[in-house]
Amino acid sequence: MLKKWGKRIGYGIGDLGCNLVFSTMASYLMVFYTDVFGISAAAAGTMMLVTKFIDAFTDTGMGLIVDRTHTKWGQGRPYFVVGAVPFAVFTVLTFLIPDFGSTGKLIWAYVTYCLLCTAYTVVNIPLNTIVPRLTSDVHERDILVSTRMVCAMLGTAVVMSITSPLVKFFGQGNEARGYLITMTIYGIAAMLIFFVTFASTEEMVPPTINQKHSSLREDFKGLTGQAWILFLLNLFYFSLYVVRSTTVIYYFKYNLGREGWLSLVGLLGILSGLPMLLLLPELEKHFSKRNLMFFSVALYIAGDIVIFAGKNSAACLLLGLVITGLGIYGIFGITFAMQPDVIDYSEYKKNASVSGLIAAFQGFFVKGGMGLTSFVIGAFLKSGGYVANAVQTEKALSYIEICFIWIPIVLCAAIAALTYFYKLDGIRGEMTEALEARRCEAVSE
């Protein structure tokens, strides 16, 4: 049991390492670029859109590379080591402010952000692919995914609760220095965590077919309709994540005048999802992923409405954050729990081992959605008349409220509509039996 939990935690903390930087980018990078680095909200939003679509294409390339990697350490594990040091280096460079002119600084932001996103791809795509290779036991996979989600949540909790205090502590009035030292710590911590993930995991379940000599066209044929549902769920979920994580700072700072709450808001909004992630493996024994997704979406919408209706009540704000935290982490956990089933479905239905390509397209839609969402937020705030570090107009405040309250509700409705077409819950047992039989046949030949 101790060895099993060592593997679970070793795998899970990989996402803690990713989220030390990923969550900072989602929550603080826009504010860093506009209020510290010194570029406009529109320029920052445009940069994130452009670089995310570039990054989305690197995801596809990385997925194809993983599918064609065959080493004694497995398909995905080697990249935890390969990507660890570049990830730390580019994290630091992204938050380094050079003494250039405005054009030079913008170019620096584009280049460093692209490099950081590429390094993230190198470690994150393999993290997404290896669950079906770690075990064929469905319940154990659910535990691995939930462990990963808990660790991801803890990484986000660390970012949301201590980043601002660390920036102030290390900066001593100089936010640029504060961000640089804080992100250097995060980058080094993430690098060490990826080394632990490599050492703690072992790919034991081979695919039923080798994609080493397949063409790109053949790989694309291995994608199923269920895979495209998963991709779109990732797009809408991470759009929801970016909207919530980015605009919560603006909403509490300007609309509610509660800037001093930000650490508490971040911690409460995140840790409130812990019970959901801990319960998911057990819940998935009794309820379908489809129904659990519907329930999580309903929770998030209910929490959003509580925040809107009780904006003048501290109790209502805190209650709403708890409810939305349960909802968003329910959506998060279930979306990632669907992925191993979708990977198996391609092997079962199409006789194709395309876990890397599936993870790559997830990344493509995640990053494309994040880039587009960041662009929309930047453009939307600009059109509302937002001015950094100033008293906002009524129009600007209403635009911030739309971003924080109403856009997430629309995204939740889209997630529910997509989930209606997910159908793998009913054939999960059948898929497992068929794939195990194929592996046995391959061993006996």
mmCIF file of N, CA, C and O in Angstrom, residues 137-204:
data_model
loop_
_atom_site.group_PDB
_atom_site.id
_atom_site.type_symbol
_atom_site.label_atom_id
_atom_site.label_comp_id
_atom_site.label_asym_id
_atom_site.label_seq_id
_atom_site.Cartn_x
_atom_site.Cartn_y
_atom_site.Cartn_z
ATOM 1 N N ASP A 137 -6.140 -0.860 -14.179
ATOM 2 C CA ASP A 137 -7.253 -0.904 -13.232
ATOM 3 C C ASP A 137 -7.993 0.437 -13.250
ATOM 4 O O ASP A 137 -7.399 1.489 -12.972
ATOM 5 N N VAL A 138 -9.282 0.408 -13.568
ATOM 6 C CA VAL A 138 -10.059 1.631 -13.758
ATOM 7 C C VAL A 138 -10.144 2.443 -12.471
ATOM 8 O O VAL A 138 -9.977 3.671 -12.479
ATOM 9 N N HIS A 139 -10.399 1.775 -11.337
ATOM 10 C CA HIS A 139 -10.510 2.491 -10.071
ATOM 11 C C HIS A 139 -9.170 3.110 -9.674
ATOM 12 O O HIS A 139 -9.118 4.254 -9.184
ATOM 13 N N GLU A 140 -8.077 2.380 -9.908
ATOM 14 C CA GLU A 140 -6.751 2.924 -9.602
ATOM 15 C C GLU A 140 -6.455 4.149 -10.478
ATOM 16 O O GLU A 140 -5.839 5.116 -10.017
ATOM 17 N N ARG A 141 -6.902 4.111 -11.718
ATOM 18 C CA ARG A 141 -6.738 5.283 -12.589
ATOM 19 C C ARG A 141 -7.485 6.489 -12.014
ATOM 20 O O ARG A 141 -6.966 7.606 -12.032
ATOM 21 N N ASP A 142 -8.706 6.235 -11.529
ATOM 22 C CA ASP A 142 -9.485 7.331 -10.943
ATOM 23 C C ASP A 142 -8.762 7.931 -9.732
ATOM 24 O O ASP A 142 -8.762 9.146 -9.526
ATOM 25 N N ILE A 143 -8.127 7.055 -8.920
ATOM 26 C CA ILE A 143 -7.382 7.535 -7.753
ATOM 27 C C ILE A 143 -6.164 8.346 -8.201
ATOM 28 O O ILE A 143 -5.863 9.404 -7.629
ATOM 29 N N LEU A 144 -5.460 7.858 -9.232
ATOM 30 C CA LEU A 144 -4.308 8.595 -9.751
ATOM 31 C C LEU A 144 -4.718 9.984 -10.239
ATOM 32 O O LEU A 144 -4.051 10.987 -9.949
ATOM 33 N N VAL A 145 -5.817 10.024 -10.996
ATOM 34 C CA VAL A 145 -6.288 11.308 -11.523
ATOM 35 C C VAL A 145 -6.690 12.237 -10.382
ATOM 36 O O VAL A 145 -6.355 13.430 -10.383
ATOM 37 N N SER A 146 -7.415 11.693 -9.391
ATOM 38 C CA SER A 146 -7.833 12.527 -8.261
ATOM 39 C C SER A 146 -6.637 13.013 -7.446
ATOM 40 O O SER A 146 -6.612 14.161 -6.991
ATOM 41 N N THR A 147 -5.635 12.144 -7.273
ATOM 42 C CA THR A 147 -4.414 12.559 -6.570
ATOM 43 C C THR A 147 -3.742 13.694 -7.320
ATOM 44 O O THR A 147 -3.295 14.682 -6.727
ATOM 45 N N ARG A 148 -3.694 13.551 -8.630
ATOM 46 C CA ARG A 148 -3.111 14.616 -9.449
ATOM 47 C C ARG A 148 -3.900 15.913 -9.303
ATOM 48 O O ARG A 148 -3.326 17.004 -9.192
ATOM 49 N N MET A 149 -5.233 15.816 -9.314
ATOM 50 C CA MET A 149 -6.063 17.018 -9.207
ATOM 51 C C MET A 149 -5.898 17.690 -7.843
ATOM 52 O O MET A 149 -5.880 18.914 -7.742
ATOM 53 N N VAL A 150 -5.777 16.859 -6.793
ATOM 54 C CA VAL A 150 -5.552 17.423 -5.450
ATOM 55 C C VAL A 150 -4.217 18.166 -5.428
ATOM 56 O O VAL A 150 -4.117 19.283 -4.896
ATOM 57 N N CYS A 151 -3.191 17.552 -6.005
ATOM 58 C CA CYS A 151 -1.878 18.203 -6.037
ATOM 59 C C CYS A 151 -1.912 19.472 -6.890
ATOM 60 O O CYS A 151 -1.283 20.482 -6.533
ATOM 61 N N ALA A 152 -2.635 19.421 -8.007
ATOM 62 C CA ALA A 152 -2.782 20.619 -8.840
ATOM 63 C C ALA A 152 -3.464 21.725 -8.051
ATOM 64 O O ALA A 152 -3.079 22.901 -8.115
ATOM 65 N N MET A 153 -4.505 21.335 -7.307
ATOM 66 C CA MET A 153 -5.234 22.303 -6.490
ATOM 67 C C MET A 153 -4.338 22.895 -5.411
ATOM 68 O O MET A 153 -4.373 24.108 -5.150
ATOM 69 N N LEU A 154 -3.502 22.047 -4.806
ATOM 70 C CA LEU A 154 -2.582 22.550 -3.782
ATOM 71 C C LEU A 154 -1.582 23.532 -4.388
ATOM 72 O O LEU A 154 -1.239 24.553 -3.772
ATOM 73 N N GLY A 155 -1.113 23.221 -5.603
ATOM 74 C CA GLY A 155 -0.223 24.151 -6.286
ATOM 75 C C GLY A 155 -0.896 25.483 -6.526
ATOM 76 O O GLY A 155 -0.310 26.555 -6.311
ATOM 77 N N THR A 156 -2.158 25.435 -6.973
ATOM 78 C CA THR A 156 -2.913 26.659 -7.197
ATOM 79 C C THR A 156 -3.159 27.382 -5.885
ATOM 80 O O THR A 156 -3.097 28.623 -5.819
ATOM 81 N N ALA A 157 -3.433 26.624 -4.813
ATOM 82 C CA ALA A 157 -3.654 27.234 -3.499
ATOM 83 C C ALA A 157 -2.411 27.970 -3.017
ATOM 84 O O ALA A 157 -2.498 29.070 -2.466
ATOM 85 N N VAL A 158 -1.259 27.359 -3.244
ATOM 86 C CA VAL A 158 -0.003 28.011 -2.868
ATOM 87 C C VAL A 158 0.133 29.334 -3.616
ATOM 88 O O VAL A 158 0.443 30.380 -3.023
ATOM 89 N N VAL A 159 -0.111 29.280 -4.924
ATOM 90 C CA VAL A 159 0.017 30.484 -5.755
ATOM 91 C C VAL A 159 -0.932 31.581 -5.291
ATOM 92 O O VAL A 159 -0.539 32.749 -5.115
ATOM 93 N N MET A 160 -2.194 31.215 -5.082
ATOM 94 C CA MET A 160 -3.205 32.217 -4.756
ATOM 95 C C MET A 160 -3.043 32.762 -3.338
ATOM 96 O O MET A 160 -3.446 33.888 -3.058
ATOM 97 N N SER A 161 -2.469 31.976 -2.447
ATOM 98 C CA SER A 161 -2.401 32.413 -1.045
ATOM 99 C C SER A 161 -1.094 33.104 -0.679
ATOM 100 O O SER A 161 -1.090 34.006 0.169
ATOM 101 N N ILE A 162 0.013 32.733 -1.308
ATOM 102 C CA ILE A 162 1.290 33.305 -0.864
ATOM 103 C C ILE A 162 2.015 34.138 -1.914
ATOM 104 O O ILE A 162 3.012 34.790 -1.584
ATOM 105 N N THR A 163 1.544 34.134 -3.158
ATOM 106 C CA THR A 163 2.270 34.887 -4.186
ATOM 107 C C THR A 163 2.318 36.381 -3.867
ATOM 108 O O THR A 163 3.387 36.997 -3.869
ATOM 109 N N SER A 164 1.159 36.969 -3.591
ATOM 110 C CA SER A 164 1.135 38.411 -3.270
ATOM 111 C C SER A 164 1.981 38.738 -2.046
ATOM 112 O O SER A 164 2.790 39.680 -2.078
ATOM 113 N N PRO A 165 1.841 37.976 -0.931
ATOM 114 C CA PRO A 165 2.714 38.250 0.216
ATOM 115 C C PRO A 165 4.201 38.092 -0.104
ATOM 116 O O PRO A 165 5.025 38.879 0.380
ATOM 117 N N LEU A 166 4.553 37.081 -0.912
ATOM 118 C CA LEU A 166 5.954 36.883 -1.271
ATOM 119 C C LEU A 166 6.476 38.039 -2.122
ATOM 120 O O LEU A 166 7.612 38.503 -1.934
ATOM 121 N N VAL A 167 5.650 38.485 -3.074
ATOM 122 C CA VAL A 167 6.055 39.616 -3.919
ATOM 123 C C VAL A 167 6.312 40.850 -3.060
ATOM 124 O O VAL A 167 7.309 41.567 -3.242
ATOM 125 N N LYS A 168 5.445 41.098 -2.095
ATOM 126 C CA LYS A 168 5.620 42.256 -1.208
ATOM 127 C C LYS A 168 6.843 42.079 -0.306
ATOM 128 O O LYS A 168 7.607 43.016 -0.085
ATOM 129 N N PHE A 169 7.026 40.850 0.199
ATOM 130 C CA PHE A 169 8.146 40.591 1.107
ATOM 131 C C PHE A 169 9.489 40.758 0.400
ATOM 132 O O PHE A 169 10.399 41.435 0.901
ATOM 133 N N PHE A 170 9.623 40.129 -0.769
ATOM 134 C CA PHE A 170 10.890 40.194 -1.488
ATOM 135 C C PHE A 170 11.081 41.524 -2.213
ATOM 136 O O PHE A 170 12.213 41.956 -2.434
ATOM 137 N N GLY A 171 9.988 42.152 -2.564
ATOM 138 C CA GLY A 171 10.086 43.400 -3.313
ATOM 139 C C GLY A 171 10.367 44.607 -2.443
ATOM 140 O O GLY A 171 11.064 45.536 -2.867
ATOM 141 N N GLN A 172 9.798 44.613 -1.233
ATOM 142 C CA GLN A 172 9.980 45.767 -0.333
ATOM 143 C C GLN A 172 9.684 47.080 -1.065
ATOM 144 O O GLN A 172 10.463 48.035 -1.024
ATOM 145 N N GLY A 173 8.521 47.096 -1.744
ATOM 146 C CA GLY A 173 8.121 48.284 -2.491
ATOM 147 C C GLY A 173 8.496 48.237 -3.963
ATOM 148 O O GLY A 173 8.048 49.075 -4.743
ATOM 149 N N ASN A 174 9.306 47.268 -4.372
ATOM 150 C CA ASN A 174 9.705 47.099 -5.768
ATOM 151 C C ASN A 174 9.057 45.813 -6.294
ATOM 152 O O ASN A 174 9.593 44.722 -6.130
ATOM 153 N N GLU A 175 7.881 45.945 -6.919
ATOM 154 C CA GLU A 175 7.131 44.759 -7.362
ATOM 155 C C GLU A 175 7.892 43.955 -8.401
ATOM 156 O O GLU A 175 7.790 42.723 -8.442
ATOM 157 N N ALA A 176 8.650 44.620 -9.269
ATOM 158 C CA ALA A 176 9.418 43.908 -10.293
ATOM 159 C C ALA A 176 10.390 42.933 -9.648
ATOM 160 O O ALA A 176 10.485 41.761 -10.040
ATOM 161 N N ARG A 177 11.124 43.385 -8.638
ATOM 162 C CA ARG A 177 12.059 42.503 -7.931
ATOM 163 C C ARG A 177 11.312 41.419 -7.173
ATOM 164 O O ARG A 177 11.730 40.253 -7.138
ATOM 165 N N GLY A 178 10.175 41.778 -6.568
ATOM 166 C CA GLY A 178 9.380 40.809 -5.825
ATOM 167 C C GLY A 178 8.894 39.673 -6.695
ATOM 168 O O GLY A 178 8.985 38.493 -6.321
ATOM 169 N N TYR A 179 8.375 39.997 -7.886
ATOM 170 C CA TYR A 179 7.919 38.956 -8.814
ATOM 171 C C TYR A 179 9.083 38.082 -9.272
ATOM 172 O O TYR A 179 8.953 36.850 -9.365
ATOM 173 N N LEU A 180 10.211 38.688 -9.578
ATOM 174 C CA LEU A 180 11.353 37.925 -10.087
ATOM 175 C C LEU A 180 11.854 36.910 -9.060
ATOM 176 O O LEU A 180 12.077 35.737 -9.392
ATOM 177 N N ILE A 181 12.010 37.323 -7.814
ATOM 178 C CA ILE A 181 12.496 36.401 -6.783
ATOM 179 C C ILE A 181 11.463 35.308 -6.499
ATOM 180 O O ILE A 181 11.811 34.122 -6.375
ATOM 181 N N THR A 182 10.205 35.697 -6.422
ATOM 182 C CA THR A 182 9.135 34.715 -6.170
ATOM 183 C C THR A 182 9.091 33.664 -7.261
ATOM 184 O O THR A 182 9.016 32.456 -6.988
ATOM 185 N N MET A 183 9.153 34.087 -8.528
ATOM 186 C CA MET A 183 9.058 33.134 -9.634
ATOM 187 C C MET A 183 10.324 32.297 -9.773
ATOM 188 O O MET A 183 10.269 31.168 -10.271
ATOM 189 N N THR A 184 11.461 32.823 -9.330
ATOM 190 C CA THR A 184 12.682 32.009 -9.305
ATOM 191 C C THR A 184 12.507 30.843 -8.324
ATOM 192 O O THR A 184 12.871 29.695 -8.621
ATOM 193 N N ILE A 185 11.915 31.124 -7.177
ATOM 194 C CA ILE A 185 11.637 30.070 -6.185
ATOM 195 C C ILE A 185 10.681 29.045 -6.764
ATOM 196 O O ILE A 185 10.906 27.824 -6.659
ATOM 197 N N TYR A 186 9.599 29.508 -7.399
ATOM 198 C CA TYR A 186 8.623 28.592 -7.996
ATOM 199 C C TYR A 186 9.268 27.731 -9.085
ATOM 200 O O TYR A 186 8.999 26.523 -9.189
ATOM 201 N N GLY A 187 10.093 28.346 -9.921
ATOM 202 C CA GLY A 187 10.719 27.610 -11.020
ATOM 203 C C GLY A 187 11.644 26.511 -10.530
ATOM 204 O O GLY A 187 11.622 25.387 -11.041
ATOM 205 N N ILE A 188 12.460 26.814 -9.529
ATOM 206 C CA ILE A 188 13.371 25.803 -8.976
ATOM 207 C C ILE A 188 12.593 24.682 -8.293
ATOM 208 O O ILE A 188 12.917 23.495 -8.435
ATOM 209 N N ALA A 189 11.544 25.042 -7.544
ATOM 210 C CA ALA A 189 10.714 24.031 -6.878
ATOM 211 C C ALA A 189 10.078 23.101 -7.906
ATOM 212 O O ALA A 189 10.053 21.873 -7.731
ATOM 213 N N ALA A 190 9.565 23.671 -9.004
ATOM 214 C CA ALA A 190 8.942 22.858 -10.054
ATOM 215 C C ALA A 190 9.954 21.903 -10.672
ATOM 216 O O ALA A 190 9.655 20.717 -10.905
ATOM 217 N N MET A 191 11.155 22.383 -10.941
ATOM 218 C CA MET A 191 12.209 21.540 -11.525
ATOM 219 C C MET A 191 12.496 20.328 -10.642
ATOM 220 O O MET A 191 12.548 19.179 -11.131
ATOM 221 N N LEU A 192 12.638 20.536 -9.343
ATOM 222 C CA LEU A 192 12.919 19.430 -8.416
ATOM 223 C C LEU A 192 11.751 18.449 -8.358
ATOM 224 O O LEU A 192 11.943 17.228 -8.275
ATOM 225 N N ILE A 193 10.523 18.984 -8.428
ATOM 226 C CA ILE A 193 9.332 18.127 -8.396
ATOM 227 C C ILE A 193 9.293 17.211 -9.613
ATOM 228 O O ILE A 193 8.954 16.012 -9.502
ATOM 229 N N PHE A 194 9.649 17.714 -10.794
ATOM 230 C CA PHE A 194 9.629 16.872 -12.001
ATOM 231 C C PHE A 194 10.628 15.731 -11.891
ATOM 232 O O PHE A 194 10.376 14.622 -12.379
ATOM 233 N N PHE A 195 11.758 15.967 -11.247
ATOM 234 C CA PHE A 195 12.725 14.883 -11.018
ATOM 235 C C PHE A 195 12.108 13.795 -10.123
ATOM 236 O O PHE A 195 12.303 12.599 -10.356
ATOM 237 N N VAL A 196 11.353 14.210 -9.108
ATOM 238 C CA VAL A 196 10.687 13.258 -8.211
ATOM 239 C C VAL A 196 9.635 12.453 -8.974
ATOM 240 O O VAL A 196 9.513 11.231 -8.786
ATOM 241 N N THR A 197 8.872 13.118 -9.829
ATOM 242 C CA THR A 197 7.842 12.426 -10.613
ATOM 243 C C THR A 197 8.471 11.359 -11.503
ATOM 244 O O THR A 197 7.961 10.242 -11.623
ATOM 245 N N PHE A 198 9.583 11.686 -12.127
ATOM 246 C CA PHE A 198 10.291 10.698 -12.954
ATOM 247 C C PHE A 198 10.706 9.492 -12.125
ATOM 248 O O PHE A 198 10.513 8.339 -12.535
ATOM 249 N N ALA A 199 11.256 9.739 -10.943
ATOM 250 C CA ALA A 199 11.774 8.658 -10.109
ATOM 251 C C ALA A 199 10.662 7.803 -9.495
ATOM 252 O O ALA A 199 10.893 6.628 -9.177
ATOM 253 N N SER A 200 9.460 8.355 -9.349
ATOM 254 C CA SER A 200 8.389 7.675 -8.608
ATOM 255 C C SER A 200 7.426 6.878 -9.477
ATOM 256 O O SER A 200 6.612 6.120 -8.950
ATOM 257 N N THR A 201 7.480 7.060 -10.791
ATOM 258 C CA THR A 201 6.514 6.405 -11.670
ATOM 259 C C THR A 201 7.181 5.331 -12.524
ATOM 260 O O THR A 201 8.400 5.330 -12.714
ATOM 261 N N GLU A 202 6.364 4.427 -13.034
ATOM 262 C CA GLU A 202 6.838 3.364 -13.917
ATOM 263 C C GLU A 202 5.726 2.996 -14.889
ATOM 264 O O GLU A 202 4.606 2.697 -14.478
ATOM 265 N N GLU A 203 6.034 3.031 -16.165
ATOM 266 C CA GLU A 203 5.045 2.686 -17.187
ATOM 267 C C GLU A 203 5.032 1.171 -17.356
ATOM 268 O O GLU A 203 5.971 0.593 -17.890
ATOM 269 N N MET A 204 3.942 0.547 -16.900
ATOM 270 C CA MET A 204 3.869 -0.912 -16.841
ATOM 271 C C MET A 204 2.917 -1.520 -17.864
ATOM 272 O O MET A 204 2.998 -2.709 -18.159
#
